[in-house]
Tab-separated table of C-alpha atoms in Angstrom:
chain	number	residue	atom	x	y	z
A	1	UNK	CA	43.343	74.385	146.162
A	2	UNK	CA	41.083	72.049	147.792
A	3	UNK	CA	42.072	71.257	152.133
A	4	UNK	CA	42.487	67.354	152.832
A	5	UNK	CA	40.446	67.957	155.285
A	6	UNK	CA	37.605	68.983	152.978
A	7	UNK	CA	37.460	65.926	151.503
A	8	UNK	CA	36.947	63.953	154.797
A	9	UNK	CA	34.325	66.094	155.847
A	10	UNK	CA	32.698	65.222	152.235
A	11	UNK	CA	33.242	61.821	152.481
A	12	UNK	CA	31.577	61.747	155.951
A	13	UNK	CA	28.524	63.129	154.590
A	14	UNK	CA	28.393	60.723	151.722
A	15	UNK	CA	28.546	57.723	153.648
A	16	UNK	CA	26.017	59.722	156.821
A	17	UNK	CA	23.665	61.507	154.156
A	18	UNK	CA	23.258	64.154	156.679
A	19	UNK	CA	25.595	67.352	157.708
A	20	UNK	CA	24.568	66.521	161.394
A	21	UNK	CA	25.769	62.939	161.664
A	22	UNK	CA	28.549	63.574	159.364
A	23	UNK	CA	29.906	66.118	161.955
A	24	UNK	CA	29.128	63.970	165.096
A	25	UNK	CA	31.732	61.336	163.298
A	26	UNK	CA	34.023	63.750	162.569
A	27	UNK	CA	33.624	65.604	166.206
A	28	UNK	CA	33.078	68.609	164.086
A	29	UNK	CA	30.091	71.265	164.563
A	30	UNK	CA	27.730	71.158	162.487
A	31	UNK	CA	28.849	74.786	160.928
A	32	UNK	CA	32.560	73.956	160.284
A	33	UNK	CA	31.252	70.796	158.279
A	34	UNK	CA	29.132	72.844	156.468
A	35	UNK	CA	31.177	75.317	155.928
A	36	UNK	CA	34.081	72.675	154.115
A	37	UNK	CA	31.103	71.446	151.485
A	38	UNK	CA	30.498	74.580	150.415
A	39	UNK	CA	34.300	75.485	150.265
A	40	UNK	CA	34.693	72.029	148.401
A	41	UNK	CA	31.530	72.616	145.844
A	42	UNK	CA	32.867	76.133	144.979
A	43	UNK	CA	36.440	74.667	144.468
A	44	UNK	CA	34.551	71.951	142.378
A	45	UNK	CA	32.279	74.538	140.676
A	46	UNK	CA	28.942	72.728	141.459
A	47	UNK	CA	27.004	71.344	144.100
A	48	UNK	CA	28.207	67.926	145.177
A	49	UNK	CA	24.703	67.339	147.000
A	50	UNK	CA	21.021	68.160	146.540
A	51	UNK	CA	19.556	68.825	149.746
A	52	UNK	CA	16.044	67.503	150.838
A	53	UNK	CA	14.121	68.097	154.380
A	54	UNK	CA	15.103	64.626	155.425
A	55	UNK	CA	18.829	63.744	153.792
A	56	UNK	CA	21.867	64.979	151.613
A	57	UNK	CA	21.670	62.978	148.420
A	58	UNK	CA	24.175	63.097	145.881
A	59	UNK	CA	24.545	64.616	142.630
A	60	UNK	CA	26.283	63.278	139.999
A	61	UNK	CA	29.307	64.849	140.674
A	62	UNK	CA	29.465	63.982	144.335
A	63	UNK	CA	29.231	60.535	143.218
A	64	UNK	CA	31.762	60.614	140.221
A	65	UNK	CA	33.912	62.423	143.216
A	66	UNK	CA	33.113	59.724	145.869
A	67	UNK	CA	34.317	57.098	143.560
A	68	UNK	CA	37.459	58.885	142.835
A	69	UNK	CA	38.259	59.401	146.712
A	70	UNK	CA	37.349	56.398	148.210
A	71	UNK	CA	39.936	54.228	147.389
A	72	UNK	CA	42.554	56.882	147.478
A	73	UNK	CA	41.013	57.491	151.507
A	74	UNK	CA	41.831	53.394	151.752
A	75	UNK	CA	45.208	53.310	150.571
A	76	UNK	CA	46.104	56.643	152.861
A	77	UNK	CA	44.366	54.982	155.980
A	78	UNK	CA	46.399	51.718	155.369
A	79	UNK	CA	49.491	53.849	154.937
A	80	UNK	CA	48.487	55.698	158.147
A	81	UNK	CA	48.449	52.744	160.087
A	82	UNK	CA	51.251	50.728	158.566
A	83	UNK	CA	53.675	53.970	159.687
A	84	UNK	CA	51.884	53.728	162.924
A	85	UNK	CA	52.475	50.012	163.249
A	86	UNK	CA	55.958	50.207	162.513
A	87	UNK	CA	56.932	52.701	165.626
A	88	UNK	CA	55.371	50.165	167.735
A	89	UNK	CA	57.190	47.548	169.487
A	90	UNK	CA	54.201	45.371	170.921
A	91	UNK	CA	51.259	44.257	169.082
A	92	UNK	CA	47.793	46.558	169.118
A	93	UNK	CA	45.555	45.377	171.079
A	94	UNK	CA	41.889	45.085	169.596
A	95	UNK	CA	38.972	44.814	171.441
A	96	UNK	CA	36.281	42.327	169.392
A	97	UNK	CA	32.930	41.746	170.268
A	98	UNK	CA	30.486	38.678	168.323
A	99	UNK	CA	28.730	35.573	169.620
A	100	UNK	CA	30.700	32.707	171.152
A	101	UNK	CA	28.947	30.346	168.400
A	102	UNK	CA	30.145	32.639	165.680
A	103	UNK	CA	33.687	33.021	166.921
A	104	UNK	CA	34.202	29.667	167.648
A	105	UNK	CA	33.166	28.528	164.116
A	106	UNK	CA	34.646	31.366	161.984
A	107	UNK	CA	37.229	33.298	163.792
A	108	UNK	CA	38.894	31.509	166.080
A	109	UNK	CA	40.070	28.920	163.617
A	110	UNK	CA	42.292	31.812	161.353
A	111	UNK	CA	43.219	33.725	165.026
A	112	UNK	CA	46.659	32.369	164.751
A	113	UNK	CA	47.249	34.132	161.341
A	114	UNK	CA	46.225	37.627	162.892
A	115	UNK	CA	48.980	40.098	163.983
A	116	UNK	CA	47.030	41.825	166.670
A	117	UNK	CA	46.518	41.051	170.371
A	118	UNK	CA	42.805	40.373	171.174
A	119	UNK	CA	40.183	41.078	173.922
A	120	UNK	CA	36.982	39.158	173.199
A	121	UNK	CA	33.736	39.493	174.494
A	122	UNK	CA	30.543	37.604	174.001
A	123	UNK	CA	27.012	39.061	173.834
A	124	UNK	CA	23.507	39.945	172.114
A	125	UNK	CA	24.100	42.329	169.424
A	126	UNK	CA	22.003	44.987	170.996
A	127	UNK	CA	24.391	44.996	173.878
A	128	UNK	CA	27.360	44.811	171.705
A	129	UNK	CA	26.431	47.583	169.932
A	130	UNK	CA	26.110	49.537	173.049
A	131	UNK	CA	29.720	48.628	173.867
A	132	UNK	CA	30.923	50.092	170.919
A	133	UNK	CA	29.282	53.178	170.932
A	134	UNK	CA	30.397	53.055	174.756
A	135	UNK	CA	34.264	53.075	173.521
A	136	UNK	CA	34.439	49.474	175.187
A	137	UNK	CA	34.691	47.422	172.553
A	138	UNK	CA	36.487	48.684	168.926
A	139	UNK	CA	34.644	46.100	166.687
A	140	UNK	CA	31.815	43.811	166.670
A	141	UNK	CA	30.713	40.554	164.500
A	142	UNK	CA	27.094	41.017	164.114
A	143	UNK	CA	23.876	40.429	162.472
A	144	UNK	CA	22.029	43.130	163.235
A	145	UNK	CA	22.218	46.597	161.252
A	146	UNK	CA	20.653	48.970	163.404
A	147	UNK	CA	21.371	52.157	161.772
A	148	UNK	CA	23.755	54.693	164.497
A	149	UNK	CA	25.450	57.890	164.379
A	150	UNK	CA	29.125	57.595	163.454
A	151	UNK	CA	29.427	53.362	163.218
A	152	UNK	CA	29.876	51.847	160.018
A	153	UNK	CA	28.927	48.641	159.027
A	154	UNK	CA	30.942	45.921	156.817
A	155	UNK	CA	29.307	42.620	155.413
A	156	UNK	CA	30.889	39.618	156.205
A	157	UNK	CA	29.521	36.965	155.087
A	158	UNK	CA	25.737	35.418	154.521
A	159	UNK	CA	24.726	32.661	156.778
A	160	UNK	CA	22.097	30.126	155.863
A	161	UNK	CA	19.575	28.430	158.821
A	162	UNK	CA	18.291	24.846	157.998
A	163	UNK	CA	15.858	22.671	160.269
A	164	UNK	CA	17.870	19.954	161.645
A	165	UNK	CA	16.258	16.817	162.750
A	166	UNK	CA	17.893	13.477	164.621
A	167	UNK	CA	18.688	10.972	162.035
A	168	UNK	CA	16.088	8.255	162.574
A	169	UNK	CA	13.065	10.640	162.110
A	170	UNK	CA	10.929	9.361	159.397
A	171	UNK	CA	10.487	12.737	157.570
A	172	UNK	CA	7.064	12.493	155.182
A	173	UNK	CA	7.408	12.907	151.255
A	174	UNK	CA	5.200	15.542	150.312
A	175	UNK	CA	5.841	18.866	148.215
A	176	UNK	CA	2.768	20.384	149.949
A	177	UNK	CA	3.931	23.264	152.186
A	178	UNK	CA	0.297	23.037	153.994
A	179	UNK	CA	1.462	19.184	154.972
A	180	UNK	CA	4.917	20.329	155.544
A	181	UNK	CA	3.768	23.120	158.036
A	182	UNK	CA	1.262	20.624	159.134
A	183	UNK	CA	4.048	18.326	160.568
A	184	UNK	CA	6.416	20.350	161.838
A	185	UNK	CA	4.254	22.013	163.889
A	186	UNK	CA	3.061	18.996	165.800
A	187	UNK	CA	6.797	17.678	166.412
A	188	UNK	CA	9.076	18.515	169.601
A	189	UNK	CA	11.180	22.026	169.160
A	190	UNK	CA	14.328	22.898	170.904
A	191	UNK	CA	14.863	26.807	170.521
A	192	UNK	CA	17.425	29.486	171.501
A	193	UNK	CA	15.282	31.378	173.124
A	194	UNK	CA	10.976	32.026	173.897
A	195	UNK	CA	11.053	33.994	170.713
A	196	UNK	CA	11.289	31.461	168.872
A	197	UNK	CA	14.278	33.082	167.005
A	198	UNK	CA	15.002	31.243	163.582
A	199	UNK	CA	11.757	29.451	163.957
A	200	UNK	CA	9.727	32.618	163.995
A	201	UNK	CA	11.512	33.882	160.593
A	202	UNK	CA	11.565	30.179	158.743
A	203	UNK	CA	7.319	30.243	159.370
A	204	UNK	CA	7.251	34.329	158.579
A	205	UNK	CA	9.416	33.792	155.332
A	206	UNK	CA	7.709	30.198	154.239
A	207	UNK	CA	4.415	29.362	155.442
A	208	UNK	CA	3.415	33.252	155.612
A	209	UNK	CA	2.127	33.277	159.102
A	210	UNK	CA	3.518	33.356	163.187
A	211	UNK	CA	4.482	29.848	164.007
A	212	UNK	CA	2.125	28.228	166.978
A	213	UNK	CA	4.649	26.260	168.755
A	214	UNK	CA	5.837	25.913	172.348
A	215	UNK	CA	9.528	24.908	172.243
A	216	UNK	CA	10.041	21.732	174.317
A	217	UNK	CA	13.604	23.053	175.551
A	218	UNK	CA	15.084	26.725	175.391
A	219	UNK	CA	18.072	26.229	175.357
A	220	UNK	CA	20.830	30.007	174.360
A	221	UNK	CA	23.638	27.963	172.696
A	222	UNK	CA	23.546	26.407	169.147
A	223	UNK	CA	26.071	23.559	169.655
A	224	UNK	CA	24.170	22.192	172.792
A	225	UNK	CA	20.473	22.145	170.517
A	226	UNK	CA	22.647	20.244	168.407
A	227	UNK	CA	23.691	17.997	170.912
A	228	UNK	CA	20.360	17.376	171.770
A	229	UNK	CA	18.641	17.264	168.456
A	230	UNK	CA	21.329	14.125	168.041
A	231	UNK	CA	20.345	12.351	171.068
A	232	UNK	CA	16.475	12.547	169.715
A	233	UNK	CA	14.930	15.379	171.480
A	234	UNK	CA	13.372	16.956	168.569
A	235	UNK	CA	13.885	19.439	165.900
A	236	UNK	CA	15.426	22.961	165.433
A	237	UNK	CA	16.346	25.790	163.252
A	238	UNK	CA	20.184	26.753	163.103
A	239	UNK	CA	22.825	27.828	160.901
A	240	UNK	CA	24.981	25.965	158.898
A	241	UNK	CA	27.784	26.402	160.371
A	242	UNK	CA	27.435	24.910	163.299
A	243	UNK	CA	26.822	21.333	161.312
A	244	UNK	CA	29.640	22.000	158.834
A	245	UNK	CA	32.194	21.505	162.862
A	246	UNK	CA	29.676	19.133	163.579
A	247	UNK	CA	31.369	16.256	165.405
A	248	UNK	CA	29.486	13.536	164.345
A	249	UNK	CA	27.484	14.178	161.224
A	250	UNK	CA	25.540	11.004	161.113
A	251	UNK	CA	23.137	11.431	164.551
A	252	UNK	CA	21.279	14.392	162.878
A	253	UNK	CA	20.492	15.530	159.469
A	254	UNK	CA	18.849	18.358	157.510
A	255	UNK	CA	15.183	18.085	156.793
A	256	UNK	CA	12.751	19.987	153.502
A	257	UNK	CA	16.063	21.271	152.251
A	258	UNK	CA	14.079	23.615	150.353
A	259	UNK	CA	12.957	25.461	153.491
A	260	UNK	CA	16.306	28.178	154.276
A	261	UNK	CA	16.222	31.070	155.373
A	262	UNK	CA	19.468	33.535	154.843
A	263	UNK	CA	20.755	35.855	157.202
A	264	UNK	CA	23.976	38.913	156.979
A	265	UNK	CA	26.410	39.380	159.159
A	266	UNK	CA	28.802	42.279	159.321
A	267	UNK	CA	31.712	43.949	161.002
A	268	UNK	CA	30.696	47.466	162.843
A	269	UNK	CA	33.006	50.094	164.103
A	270	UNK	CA	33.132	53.363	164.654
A	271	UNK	CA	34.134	55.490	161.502
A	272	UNK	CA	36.070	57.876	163.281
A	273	UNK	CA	38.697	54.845	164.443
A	274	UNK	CA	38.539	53.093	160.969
A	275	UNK	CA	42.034	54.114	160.456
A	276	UNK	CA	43.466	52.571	163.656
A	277	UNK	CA	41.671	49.093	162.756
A	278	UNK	CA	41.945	48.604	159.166
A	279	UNK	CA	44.158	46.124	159.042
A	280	UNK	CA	42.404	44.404	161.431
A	281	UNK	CA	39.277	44.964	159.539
A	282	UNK	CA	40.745	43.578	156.296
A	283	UNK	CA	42.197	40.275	157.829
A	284	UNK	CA	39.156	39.088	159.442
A	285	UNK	CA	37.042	39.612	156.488
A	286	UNK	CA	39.828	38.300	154.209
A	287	UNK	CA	39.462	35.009	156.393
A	288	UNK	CA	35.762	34.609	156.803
A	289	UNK	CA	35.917	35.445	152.752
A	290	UNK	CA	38.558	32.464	152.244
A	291	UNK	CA	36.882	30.400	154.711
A	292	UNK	CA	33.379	30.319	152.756
């Protein structure tokens, strides 16, 4: 009869694609993880995974399996919790990490509806991610994906960045994207930051070359380019977001339309503490979901 714990191990290296990283997750050696796929493919009667030099991939009985166990591994990590949840007297206390223009927009409206005590911090996502490998933070709102042993990643949501200009500009009527690049290029820029982030990928993604501008302003904080995009400094590139709390919606508007760029963000956390957060997990997604 096949061990629970089999199954875990299994579904680690499903989701890792490697014995290795699957037992890191797990905080497993590498031998006793190998040694519960083989006990779980002999129980099974076939392999569950063709090995390559590089990954694990699955066969297709691994994946008929995976399908079968995943949302039978939800429903026992919500029980889990919920039995946890119930001895407690307090609220848990979660530790979130995401970027103050993010959380301000998205979360912070639904916070009331949560039933967990939060910690937030703000940072970059490189240094959030550090965080959470750290043990310092439990979850992060990000829009970065960079691929780590034992954290999972979640999609959220899809964000759109427009270029906003102040409302007076007189914006020319052309469909040419030479003329298009042609203007932009010689107006005023406000940026987040010398990298031209957002401007950098609108050029890459649209015109099909590195943008030569030199941002009038840098300025690390979407609401204040906003703020002075309205009082006539110039353009920018930002998401969509930010103008749907816009204030005052008539100093600024939203120039060639046609010219978005789309960006994911997700939820990371560490797969080993998935059970202890779930609930969190589903309520924030549930209200970014509702929210959009």
């Amino acid at each position: 009869m096949a061990d629970y714990e089999w199954y875990r191990s299994f579904m680690a290296i499903y989701k890792h694609n490697s014995v290795s990283e699957a037992a890191k997750s797990r905080m497993m050696t590498q031998p006793a993880m190998s040694q519960h796929l083989a006990a779980l493919e002999a129980e099974a009667g076939e392999a569950l995974f063709r090995r390559t030099s590089r990954k694990m991939i699955p066969t297709e009985r691994g994946k008929e399996l995976y399908s079968q166990l995943a949302p039978l591994m939800e429903s026992l990590d919500e029980v889990t919790l919920n039995l946890n949840c119930a001895s407690l007297s307090t609220l848990a206390v979660v530790r979130i990490g995401t970027h103050h223009e993010f959380f301000s927009a998205k979360v912070l409206p639904q916070i009331q509806n949560y039933d967990m005590r939060t910690v937030v911090h703000f940072s970059e996502a490189d240094q959030l991610l550090q965080l959470l490998n750290e043990d310092k933070l439990d979850l992060i709102l990000t829009s970065k994906k960079i691929p780590e042993a034992g954290i999972e990643y979640l999609k959220l949501m899809e964000e759109a960045f427009v270029i906003v200009a102040p409302e007076h500009y007189e914006i020319p009527e052309t469909t040419s994207l030479i003329a298009k690049e042609k203007w932009l290029a010689a107006q005023n820029w406000m940026s987040y930051g010398l990298e031209l982030p957002g401007i950098r990928r609108m050029w890459r993604e649209h015109f099909k070359k590195r943008p030569l501008i030199r941002p009038l302003h840098i300025i690390p904080d979407y609401h204040l380019i906003l703020r002075a995009i309205e009082s006539g400094a110039g353009l920018g590139v930002m998401p969509t977001y930010i103008l749907e709390h816009a204030a005052d919606t008539s100093k600024s508007k939203v120039i060639f339309p046609e010219l978005k760029v789309k960006n994911e963000l997700f939820i990371a956390y560490k797969y080993k503490h998935k059970h202890k957060h779930l609930s969190f997990i589903q309520q924030i997604v549930k209200s970014i979901s509702e929210a959009n």
